[in-house]
Amino acid sequence: MSKKAQKKQEGEEGAAEDKKDVVQLGPTLAEGEICFAVAHILATWNDTFIHVTDLSGRETLVRVTGGMKVKADREESSPYAAMLAAIDVVKRLKEMRINALHIKLRARGGVDTKTPGPGAQAALRALARFGMKIGRVEDVTPIPTDSTRMKGGRRGRRL
């Protein structure tokens, strides 16, 4: 047998051994055990971000936005796009064996609007509906104690 054929045969055996090794993502859990992560939902009027991290917030597990799910720019912040993004997040988290989430909901905040956009509620409902257990829901919108001057001028926005 030539050296090339021998190397090729060894390569095939090595590939077969690699296929036997199963890569396991996420923690090893007992049956019925709950594993939490933190879902940071930023819902603006232009887009909805769902960013899931571990409990410390340092390690990103999944990040999906409404803009990644729809074609048209005007639909990025829609409840439908947020729902599609949440479904993708749930699928990925189930692969990692994470079955519970704490929610940190955020609007733009600061001198901008303090109310979450239209995708916030849809994202939260979709996460719960598609099998994630919900722990705590917290509003982490940044509210200034004192800040720069808001837009609109001295007399405000006149209609």
mmCIF file of C-alpha atoms in Angstrom:
data_model
loop_
_atom_site.group_PDB
_atom_site.id
_atom_site.type_symbol
_atom_site.label_atom_id
_atom_site.label_comp_id
_atom_site.label_asym_id
_atom_site.label_seq_id
_atom_site.Cartn_x
_atom_site.Cartn_y
_atom_site.Cartn_z
ATOM 1 C CA MET A 1 0.000 0.000 0.000
ATOM 2 C CA SER A 2 1.377 3.406 -0.915
ATOM 3 C CA LYS A 3 1.997 6.103 1.679
ATOM 4 C CA LYS A 4 -0.769 8.299 0.237
ATOM 5 C CA ALA A 5 -3.324 5.506 0.497
ATOM 6 C CA GLN A 6 -2.158 4.724 4.031
ATOM 7 C CA LYS A 7 -2.510 8.389 5.110
ATOM 8 C CA LYS A 8 -5.931 8.584 3.476
ATOM 9 C CA GLN A 9 -7.064 5.468 5.334
ATOM 10 C CA GLU A 10 -5.743 6.870 8.637
ATOM 11 C CA GLY A 11 -7.550 10.146 7.903
ATOM 12 C CA GLU A 12 -10.837 8.286 7.389
ATOM 13 C CA GLU A 13 -10.385 6.410 10.664
ATOM 14 C CA GLY A 14 -9.649 9.703 12.427
ATOM 15 C CA ALA A 15 -12.802 11.247 10.945
ATOM 16 C CA ALA A 16 -14.864 8.281 12.151
ATOM 17 C CA GLU A 17 -13.457 8.728 15.669
ATOM 18 C CA ASP A 18 -14.304 12.465 15.571
ATOM 19 C CA LYS A 19 -17.914 11.679 14.696
ATOM 20 C CA LYS A 20 -18.226 9.490 17.788
ATOM 21 C CA ASP A 21 -17.313 12.421 20.064
ATOM 22 C CA VAL A 22 -20.569 14.225 20.871
ATOM 23 C CA VAL A 23 -20.187 17.907 21.631
ATOM 24 C CA GLN A 24 -22.391 18.909 24.534
ATOM 25 C CA LEU A 25 -23.285 22.574 24.916
ATOM 26 C CA GLY A 26 -24.327 24.053 28.240
ATOM 27 C CA PRO A 27 -24.318 22.563 31.721
ATOM 28 C CA THR A 28 -24.971 18.928 32.593
ATOM 29 C CA LEU A 29 -28.329 18.744 34.356
ATOM 30 C CA ALA A 30 -30.319 16.066 36.117
ATOM 31 C CA GLU A 31 -33.857 15.296 34.931
ATOM 32 C CA GLY A 32 -36.222 18.129 35.841
ATOM 33 C CA GLU A 33 -33.434 20.456 37.017
ATOM 34 C CA ILE A 34 -33.756 24.159 36.171
ATOM 35 C CA CYS A 35 -30.900 26.165 34.659
ATOM 36 C CA PHE A 36 -31.300 29.958 34.496
ATOM 37 C CA ALA A 37 -29.899 32.568 32.127
ATOM 38 C CA VAL A 38 -30.630 36.298 31.731
ATOM 39 C CA ALA A 39 -32.510 37.656 28.706
ATOM 40 C CA HIS A 40 -31.773 41.333 28.071
ATOM 41 C CA ILE A 41 -34.602 42.669 25.870
ATOM 42 C CA LEU A 42 -34.044 46.124 24.365
ATOM 43 C CA ALA A 43 -37.231 47.263 22.668
ATOM 44 C CA THR A 44 -36.896 50.549 20.814
ATOM 45 C CA TRP A 45 -39.201 52.022 18.203
ATOM 46 C CA ASN A 46 -36.794 50.928 15.446
ATOM 47 C CA ASP A 47 -35.753 47.411 16.493
ATOM 48 C CA THR A 48 -36.030 44.733 19.185
ATOM 49 C CA PHE A 49 -32.912 43.028 20.551
ATOM 50 C CA ILE A 50 -32.996 39.782 22.542
ATOM 51 C CA HIS A 51 -29.588 39.143 24.062
ATOM 52 C CA VAL A 52 -29.250 36.134 26.375
ATOM 53 C CA THR A 53 -26.266 35.864 28.710
ATOM 54 C CA ASP A 54 -25.255 33.683 31.641
ATOM 55 C CA LEU A 55 -26.205 34.888 35.131
ATOM 56 C CA SER A 56 -23.096 37.042 35.478
ATOM 57 C CA GLY A 57 -23.798 38.792 32.160
ATOM 58 C CA ARG A 58 -20.278 38.192 30.883
ATOM 59 C CA GLU A 59 -20.851 35.279 28.508
ATOM 60 C CA THR A 60 -23.213 35.775 25.563
ATOM 61 C CA LEU A 61 -25.234 32.664 24.785
ATOM 62 C CA VAL A 62 -27.543 33.958 22.027
ATOM 63 C CA ARG A 63 -28.222 37.331 20.423
ATOM 64 C CA VAL A 64 -31.012 37.797 17.884
ATOM 65 C CA THR A 65 -32.724 40.973 16.692
ATOM 66 C CA GLY A 66 -35.984 41.658 14.928
ATOM 67 C CA GLY A 67 -34.018 43.020 11.972
ATOM 68 C CA MET A 68 -32.387 39.616 11.474
ATOM 69 C CA LYS A 69 -35.810 38.014 10.953
ATOM 70 C CA VAL A 70 -37.630 40.348 8.520
ATOM 71 C CA LYS A 71 -36.653 41.966 5.238
ATOM 72 C CA ALA A 72 -38.299 45.398 5.451
ATOM 73 C CA ASP A 73 -36.731 48.087 7.669
ATOM 74 C CA ARG A 74 -40.096 49.302 8.910
ATOM 75 C CA GLU A 75 -40.938 45.839 10.304
ATOM 76 C CA GLU A 76 -37.815 45.440 12.468
ATOM 77 C CA SER A 77 -39.564 46.684 15.602
ATOM 78 C CA SER A 78 -42.874 44.922 14.952
ATOM 79 C CA PRO A 79 -44.307 42.380 17.402
ATOM 80 C CA TYR A 80 -44.103 39.717 14.690
ATOM 81 C CA ALA A 81 -40.344 40.220 14.199
ATOM 82 C CA ALA A 82 -39.837 40.139 17.974
ATOM 83 C CA MET A 83 -41.787 36.883 18.174
ATOM 84 C CA LEU A 84 -39.679 35.282 15.421
ATOM 85 C CA ALA A 85 -36.504 36.406 17.196
ATOM 86 C CA ALA A 86 -37.743 34.943 20.495
ATOM 87 C CA ILE A 87 -38.534 31.603 18.820
ATOM 88 C CA ASP A 88 -34.958 31.450 17.475
ATOM 89 C CA VAL A 89 -33.607 32.250 20.944
ATOM 90 C CA VAL A 90 -35.672 29.458 22.526
ATOM 91 C CA LYS A 91 -34.481 26.898 19.959
ATOM 92 C CA ARG A 92 -30.851 27.791 20.604
ATOM 93 C CA LEU A 93 -31.256 27.762 24.394
ATOM 94 C CA LYS A 94 -32.903 24.324 24.319
ATOM 95 C CA GLU A 95 -29.808 23.009 22.519
ATOM 96 C CA MET A 96 -27.753 24.418 25.407
ATOM 97 C CA ARG A 97 -30.100 22.853 27.997
ATOM 98 C CA ILE A 98 -31.152 26.196 29.471
ATOM 99 C CA ASN A 99 -34.813 26.094 30.408
ATOM 100 C CA ALA A 100 -35.447 29.214 32.519
ATOM 101 C CA LEU A 101 -34.854 32.942 32.069
ATOM 102 C CA HIS A 102 -34.724 36.077 34.153
ATOM 103 C CA ILE A 103 -35.888 39.003 32.006
ATOM 104 C CA LYS A 104 -34.311 42.461 31.970
ATOM 105 C CA LEU A 105 -36.541 44.699 29.853
ATOM 106 C CA ARG A 106 -35.170 47.996 28.611
ATOM 107 C CA ALA A 107 -36.361 50.938 26.542
ATOM 108 C CA ARG A 108 -34.093 53.561 24.994
ATOM 109 C CA GLY A 109 -34.170 55.722 28.131
ATOM 110 C CA GLY A 110 -32.032 58.729 28.979
ATOM 111 C CA VAL A 111 -33.378 61.813 27.220
ATOM 112 C CA ASP A 112 -35.227 59.504 24.781
ATOM 113 C CA THR A 113 -38.494 57.686 25.412
ATOM 114 C CA LYS A 114 -38.820 55.667 28.610
ATOM 115 C CA THR A 115 -41.560 53.370 27.282
ATOM 116 C CA PRO A 116 -40.565 50.107 25.581
ATOM 117 C CA GLY A 117 -41.280 49.651 21.894
ATOM 118 C CA PRO A 118 -43.966 47.427 20.369
ATOM 119 C CA GLY A 119 -41.802 44.293 20.307
ATOM 120 C CA ALA A 120 -41.214 44.048 24.065
ATOM 121 C CA GLN A 121 -44.445 42.366 25.071
ATOM 122 C CA ALA A 122 -44.472 40.065 22.053
ATOM 123 C CA ALA A 123 -40.922 38.886 22.781
ATOM 124 C CA LEU A 124 -41.730 38.190 26.423
ATOM 125 C CA ARG A 125 -44.929 36.297 25.549
ATOM 126 C CA ALA A 126 -43.150 34.216 22.893
ATOM 127 C CA LEU A 127 -40.350 33.249 25.293
ATOM 128 C CA ALA A 128 -42.922 32.030 27.813
ATOM 129 C CA ARG A 129 -45.167 30.344 25.258
ATOM 130 C CA PHE A 130 -42.439 28.294 23.603
ATOM 131 C CA GLY A 131 -41.263 26.555 26.742
ATOM 132 C CA MET A 132 -39.051 28.888 28.771
ATOM 133 C CA LYS A 133 -39.794 29.264 32.458
ATOM 134 C CA ILE A 134 -39.788 32.939 33.450
ATOM 135 C CA GLY A 135 -38.101 33.944 36.702
ATOM 136 C CA ARG A 136 -37.969 37.651 37.500
ATOM 137 C CA VAL A 137 -38.996 40.427 35.138
ATOM 138 C CA GLU A 138 -37.175 43.690 35.765
ATOM 139 C CA ASP A 139 -37.310 47.058 34.009
ATOM 140 C CA VAL A 140 -33.753 48.345 33.614
ATOM 141 C CA THR A 141 -34.468 51.409 31.463
ATOM 142 C CA PRO A 142 -31.904 54.103 32.283
ATOM 143 C CA ILE A 143 -33.692 57.026 33.949
ATOM 144 C CA PRO A 144 -31.513 60.120 34.438
ATOM 145 C CA THR A 145 -31.544 61.910 37.776
ATOM 146 C CA ASP A 146 -30.388 65.026 35.962
ATOM 147 C CA SER A 147 -29.374 65.177 32.344
ATOM 148 C CA THR A 148 -28.844 67.252 29.269
ATOM 149 C CA ARG A 149 -31.685 69.294 27.883
ATOM 150 C CA MET A 150 -34.436 67.347 26.138
ATOM 151 C CA LYS A 151 -35.284 67.976 22.506
ATOM 152 C CA GLY A 152 -38.250 70.146 21.680
ATOM 153 C CA GLY A 153 -37.012 73.534 22.850
ATOM 154 C CA ARG A 154 -38.267 75.757 25.643
ATOM 155 C CA ARG A 155 -41.934 75.745 24.614
ATOM 156 C CA GLY A 156 -42.038 72.018 23.784
ATOM 157 C CA ARG A 157 -43.275 70.270 20.677
ATOM 158 C CA ARG A 158 -46.148 72.191 19.111
ATOM 159 C CA LEU A 159 -48.596 70.199 17.017
#
